[in-house]
Coordinates of C-alpha atoms in Angstrom, one line a residue:
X20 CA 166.0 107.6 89.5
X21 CA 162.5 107.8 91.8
X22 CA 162.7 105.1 94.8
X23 CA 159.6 103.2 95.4
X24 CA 158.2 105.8 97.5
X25 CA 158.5 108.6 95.4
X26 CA 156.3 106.7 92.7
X27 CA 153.2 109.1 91.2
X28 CA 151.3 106.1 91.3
X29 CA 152.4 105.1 95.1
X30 CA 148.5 104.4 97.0
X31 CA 148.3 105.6 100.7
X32 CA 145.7 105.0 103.3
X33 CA 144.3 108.5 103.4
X34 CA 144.0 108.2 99.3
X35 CA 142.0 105.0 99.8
X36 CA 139.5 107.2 102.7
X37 CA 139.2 110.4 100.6
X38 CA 138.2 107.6 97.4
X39 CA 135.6 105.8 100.2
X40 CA 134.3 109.1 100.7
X41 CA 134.2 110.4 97.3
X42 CA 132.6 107.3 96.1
X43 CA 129.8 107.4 99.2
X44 CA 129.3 111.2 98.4
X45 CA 129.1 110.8 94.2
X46 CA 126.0 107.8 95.2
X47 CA 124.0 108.9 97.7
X48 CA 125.3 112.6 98.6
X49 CA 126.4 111.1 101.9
X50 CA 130.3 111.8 102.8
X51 CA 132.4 112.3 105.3
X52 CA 130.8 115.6 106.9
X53 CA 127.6 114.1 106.7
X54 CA 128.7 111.1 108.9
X55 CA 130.5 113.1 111.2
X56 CA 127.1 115.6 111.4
X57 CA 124.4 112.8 111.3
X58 CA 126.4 111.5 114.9
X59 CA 126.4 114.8 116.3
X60 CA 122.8 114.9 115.5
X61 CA 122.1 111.7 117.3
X62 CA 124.4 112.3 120.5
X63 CA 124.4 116.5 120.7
X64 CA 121.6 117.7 119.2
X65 CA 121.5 120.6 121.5
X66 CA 125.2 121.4 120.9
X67 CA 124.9 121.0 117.3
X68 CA 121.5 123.7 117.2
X69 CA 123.2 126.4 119.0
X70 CA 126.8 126.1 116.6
X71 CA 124.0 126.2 113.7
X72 CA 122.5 129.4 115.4
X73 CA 125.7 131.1 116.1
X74 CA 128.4 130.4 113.8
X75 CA 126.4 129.6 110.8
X76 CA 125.2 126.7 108.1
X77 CA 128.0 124.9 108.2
X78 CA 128.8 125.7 112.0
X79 CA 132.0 127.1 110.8
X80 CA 133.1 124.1 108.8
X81 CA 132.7 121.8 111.7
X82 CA 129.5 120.5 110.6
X83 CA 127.6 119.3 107.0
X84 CA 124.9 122.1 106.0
X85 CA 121.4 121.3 107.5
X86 CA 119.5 120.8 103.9
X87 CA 122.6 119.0 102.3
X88 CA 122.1 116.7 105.5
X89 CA 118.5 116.1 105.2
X90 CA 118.6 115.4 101.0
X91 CA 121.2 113.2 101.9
X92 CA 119.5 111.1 104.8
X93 CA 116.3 111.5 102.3
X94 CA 118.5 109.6 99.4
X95 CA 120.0 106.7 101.9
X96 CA 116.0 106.2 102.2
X97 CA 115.6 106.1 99.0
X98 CA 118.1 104.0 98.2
X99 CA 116.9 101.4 101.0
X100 CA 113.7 101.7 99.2
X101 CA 115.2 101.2 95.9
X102 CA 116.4 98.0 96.9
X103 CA 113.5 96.8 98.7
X104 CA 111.3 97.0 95.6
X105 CA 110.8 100.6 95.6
X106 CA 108.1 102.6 97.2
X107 CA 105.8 99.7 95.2
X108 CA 106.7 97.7 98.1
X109 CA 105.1 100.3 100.3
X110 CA 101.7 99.1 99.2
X111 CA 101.0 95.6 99.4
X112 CA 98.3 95.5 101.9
X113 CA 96.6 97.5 98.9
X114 CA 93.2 95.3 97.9
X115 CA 93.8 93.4 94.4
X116 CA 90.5 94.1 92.9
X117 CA 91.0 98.2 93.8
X118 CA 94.6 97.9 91.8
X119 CA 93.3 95.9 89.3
X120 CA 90.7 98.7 88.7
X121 CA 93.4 101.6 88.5
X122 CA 95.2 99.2 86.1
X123 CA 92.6 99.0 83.9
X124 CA 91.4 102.2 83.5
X125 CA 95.2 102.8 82.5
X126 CA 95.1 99.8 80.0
X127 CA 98.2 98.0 81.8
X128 CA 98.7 95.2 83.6
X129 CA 99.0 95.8 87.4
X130 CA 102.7 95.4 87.9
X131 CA 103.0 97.8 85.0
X132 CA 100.9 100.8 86.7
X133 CA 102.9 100.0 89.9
X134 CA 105.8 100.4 88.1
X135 CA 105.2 103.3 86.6
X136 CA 103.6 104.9 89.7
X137 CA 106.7 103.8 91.4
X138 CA 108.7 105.5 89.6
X139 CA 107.1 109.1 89.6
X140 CA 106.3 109.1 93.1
X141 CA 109.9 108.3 94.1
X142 CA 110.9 111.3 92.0
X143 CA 108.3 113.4 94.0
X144 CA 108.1 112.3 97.6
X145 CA 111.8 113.7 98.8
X146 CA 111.2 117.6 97.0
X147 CA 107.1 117.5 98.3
X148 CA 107.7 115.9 102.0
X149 CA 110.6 118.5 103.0
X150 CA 109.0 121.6 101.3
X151 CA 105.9 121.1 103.2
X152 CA 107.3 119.9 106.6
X153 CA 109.7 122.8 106.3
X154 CA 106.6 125.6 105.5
X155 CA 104.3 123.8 108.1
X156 CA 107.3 123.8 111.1
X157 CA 109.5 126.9 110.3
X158 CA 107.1 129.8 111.8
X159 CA 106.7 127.3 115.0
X160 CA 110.3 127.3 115.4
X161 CA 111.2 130.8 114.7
X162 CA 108.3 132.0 116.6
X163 CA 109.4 130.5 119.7
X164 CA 113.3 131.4 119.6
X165 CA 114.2 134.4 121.4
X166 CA 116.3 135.8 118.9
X167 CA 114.9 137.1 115.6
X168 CA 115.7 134.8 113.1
X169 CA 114.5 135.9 110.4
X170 CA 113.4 133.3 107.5
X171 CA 117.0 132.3 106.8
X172 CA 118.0 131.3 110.1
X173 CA 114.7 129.6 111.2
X174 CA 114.6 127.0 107.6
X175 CA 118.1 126.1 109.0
X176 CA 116.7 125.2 112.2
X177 CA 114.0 123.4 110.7
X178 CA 116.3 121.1 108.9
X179 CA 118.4 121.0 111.8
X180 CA 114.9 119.6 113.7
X181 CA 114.3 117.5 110.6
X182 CA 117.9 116.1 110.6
X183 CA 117.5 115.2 114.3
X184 CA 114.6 113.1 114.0
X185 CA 115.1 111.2 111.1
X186 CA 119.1 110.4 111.6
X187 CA 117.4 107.7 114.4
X188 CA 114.2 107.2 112.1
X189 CA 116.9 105.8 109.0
X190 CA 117.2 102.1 110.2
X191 CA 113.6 101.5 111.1
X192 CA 112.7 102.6 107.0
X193 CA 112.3 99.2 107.1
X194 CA 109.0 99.1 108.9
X195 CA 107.2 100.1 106.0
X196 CA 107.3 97.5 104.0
X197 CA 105.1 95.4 106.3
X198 CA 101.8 97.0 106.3
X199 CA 101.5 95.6 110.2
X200 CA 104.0 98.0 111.0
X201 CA 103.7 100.6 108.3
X202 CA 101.0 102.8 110.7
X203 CA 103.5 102.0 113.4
X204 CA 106.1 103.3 111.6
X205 CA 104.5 106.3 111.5
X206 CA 103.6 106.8 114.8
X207 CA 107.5 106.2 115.2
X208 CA 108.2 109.0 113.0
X209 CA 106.0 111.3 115.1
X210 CA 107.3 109.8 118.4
X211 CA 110.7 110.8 117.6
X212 CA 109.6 114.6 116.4
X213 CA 108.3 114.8 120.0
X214 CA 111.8 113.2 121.2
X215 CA 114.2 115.1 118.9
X216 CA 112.6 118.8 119.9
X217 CA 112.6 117.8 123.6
X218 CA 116.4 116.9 123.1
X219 CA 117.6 120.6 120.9
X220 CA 114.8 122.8 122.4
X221 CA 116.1 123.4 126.4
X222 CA 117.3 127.5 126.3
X223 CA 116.1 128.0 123.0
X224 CA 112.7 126.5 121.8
X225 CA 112.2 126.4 125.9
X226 CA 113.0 126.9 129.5
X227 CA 110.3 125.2 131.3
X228 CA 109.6 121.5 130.2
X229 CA 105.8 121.4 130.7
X230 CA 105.8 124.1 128.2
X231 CA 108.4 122.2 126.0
X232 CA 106.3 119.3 126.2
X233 CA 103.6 121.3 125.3
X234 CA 105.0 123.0 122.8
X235 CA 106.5 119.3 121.4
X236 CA 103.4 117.9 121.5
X237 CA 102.3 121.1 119.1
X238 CA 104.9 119.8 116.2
X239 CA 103.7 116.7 116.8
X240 CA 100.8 116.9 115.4
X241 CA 102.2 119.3 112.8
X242 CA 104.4 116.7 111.7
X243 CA 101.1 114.5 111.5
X244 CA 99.2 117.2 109.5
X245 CA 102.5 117.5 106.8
X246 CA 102.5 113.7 106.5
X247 CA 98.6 113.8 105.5
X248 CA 99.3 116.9 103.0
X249 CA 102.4 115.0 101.4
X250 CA 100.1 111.7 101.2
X251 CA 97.7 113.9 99.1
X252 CA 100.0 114.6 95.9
X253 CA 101.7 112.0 96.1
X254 CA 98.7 109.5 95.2
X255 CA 98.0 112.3 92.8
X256 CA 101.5 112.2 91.7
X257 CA 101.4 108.0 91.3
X258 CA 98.0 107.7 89.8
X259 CA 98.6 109.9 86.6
X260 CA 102.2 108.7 86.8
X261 CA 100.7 104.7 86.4
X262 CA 98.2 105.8 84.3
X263 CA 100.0 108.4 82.0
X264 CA 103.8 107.2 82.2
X265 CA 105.7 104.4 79.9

């Protein structure tokens, strides 16, 4: 005869945590681990470089690997987006007569082509913004560590760079749905690229901070230059998508 707490069916607490965390992971790719990382990011950046550097990409199962981190920050965006009208909402400072124009040249009505454009350019911006931020910052930073690298090693420290910045960027996606603020958003964005290497960087990406800043200032404008090259597909990306797509 089983007593009540020997019942197969019997719930716990930690049962009830690991289904929390299952369920967070299975929607967005955001568990446990990539909490736990994403605050290590924001309050030991430094630390949390040099365990990447030394003991690995998952910083000997202490930490969530950089990438995995970064898709999943890039998929809370997303989702934020999603529910904020999608990256359609991104664009109503756009003038009516120049949508109206790309709406009739694809024979739809405008909410259609937005729609449609929406919809391709949210497939496209996570997979085009982090390859070419990561090919426009990854010699930078593996240039300027003084251990050799190699390619490997010096993508992880990209992300980890990446990660660093946009774990404080996440709550301000927001801005961009106001064009007032969406140019200030951006500026935001860059601010804290300047921020977040100034943060990791002492001992390895620097040891003298007017050459840190110099050097921060650098990806800076990197990060400015990656933004414009991502902007160019992806109105590629939405225009044959709102013309072309159903």
């Amino acid at each position: 005869m089983t007593t009540p707490d020997s019942e197969p069916n019997r719930r716990t607490a930690a049962d009830d945590r690991h289904g929390l965390h299952d369920l967070a992971d299975d929607a967005v790719g955001f568990g446990m681990a990539e909490i736990r990382t994403a605050w290590a990011m924001l309050v030991r950046p430094r630390r949390s470089l040099e365990l990447y550097m030394t003991l690995g990409p998952t910083a000997d199962g202490t930490l969530a690997r950089p990438l995995r981190l970064y898709l999943a920050l890039n998929a809370v965006m997303m989702l934020i987006m999603f529910l904020f009208g999608g990256m359609e909402g991104m664009f109503q400072g756009l003038p009516s007569e120049g949508l109206q124009a790309l709406a009739d040249n694809a024979g739809k009505p405008p909410a259609e082509f937005m729609a449609d454009a929406d919809g391709w350019m949210s497939l496209a911006i996570v997979p085009i913004s982090s390859t070419i931020y990561a090919l426009i910052l990854t010699p930078f930073l593996r240039w300027w560590d003084p251990d050799d690298l190699g390619w490997r090693k010096g993508f992880r420290a990209t992300f980890v760079y990446l990660n660093i910045l946009t774990v404080p960027f996440l709550p301000l996606t927001l801005l961009m749905y106001d064009p007032r603020l969406m140019g200030w958003s951006m500026l935001i964005f860059v601010g804290l690229s300047f921020y977040g290497f100034l943060r990791a960087g002492p001992g390895r990406w620097f040891s003298n901070w007017a050459v840190g800043v110099l050097k921060a200032l650098a990806l800076s404008v990197m990060i400015l230059i990656g933004q414009f090259l991502a902007a160019i597909p992806m109105l590629l990306i939405g225009f044959l998508g709102g013309t072309y797509g159903a």
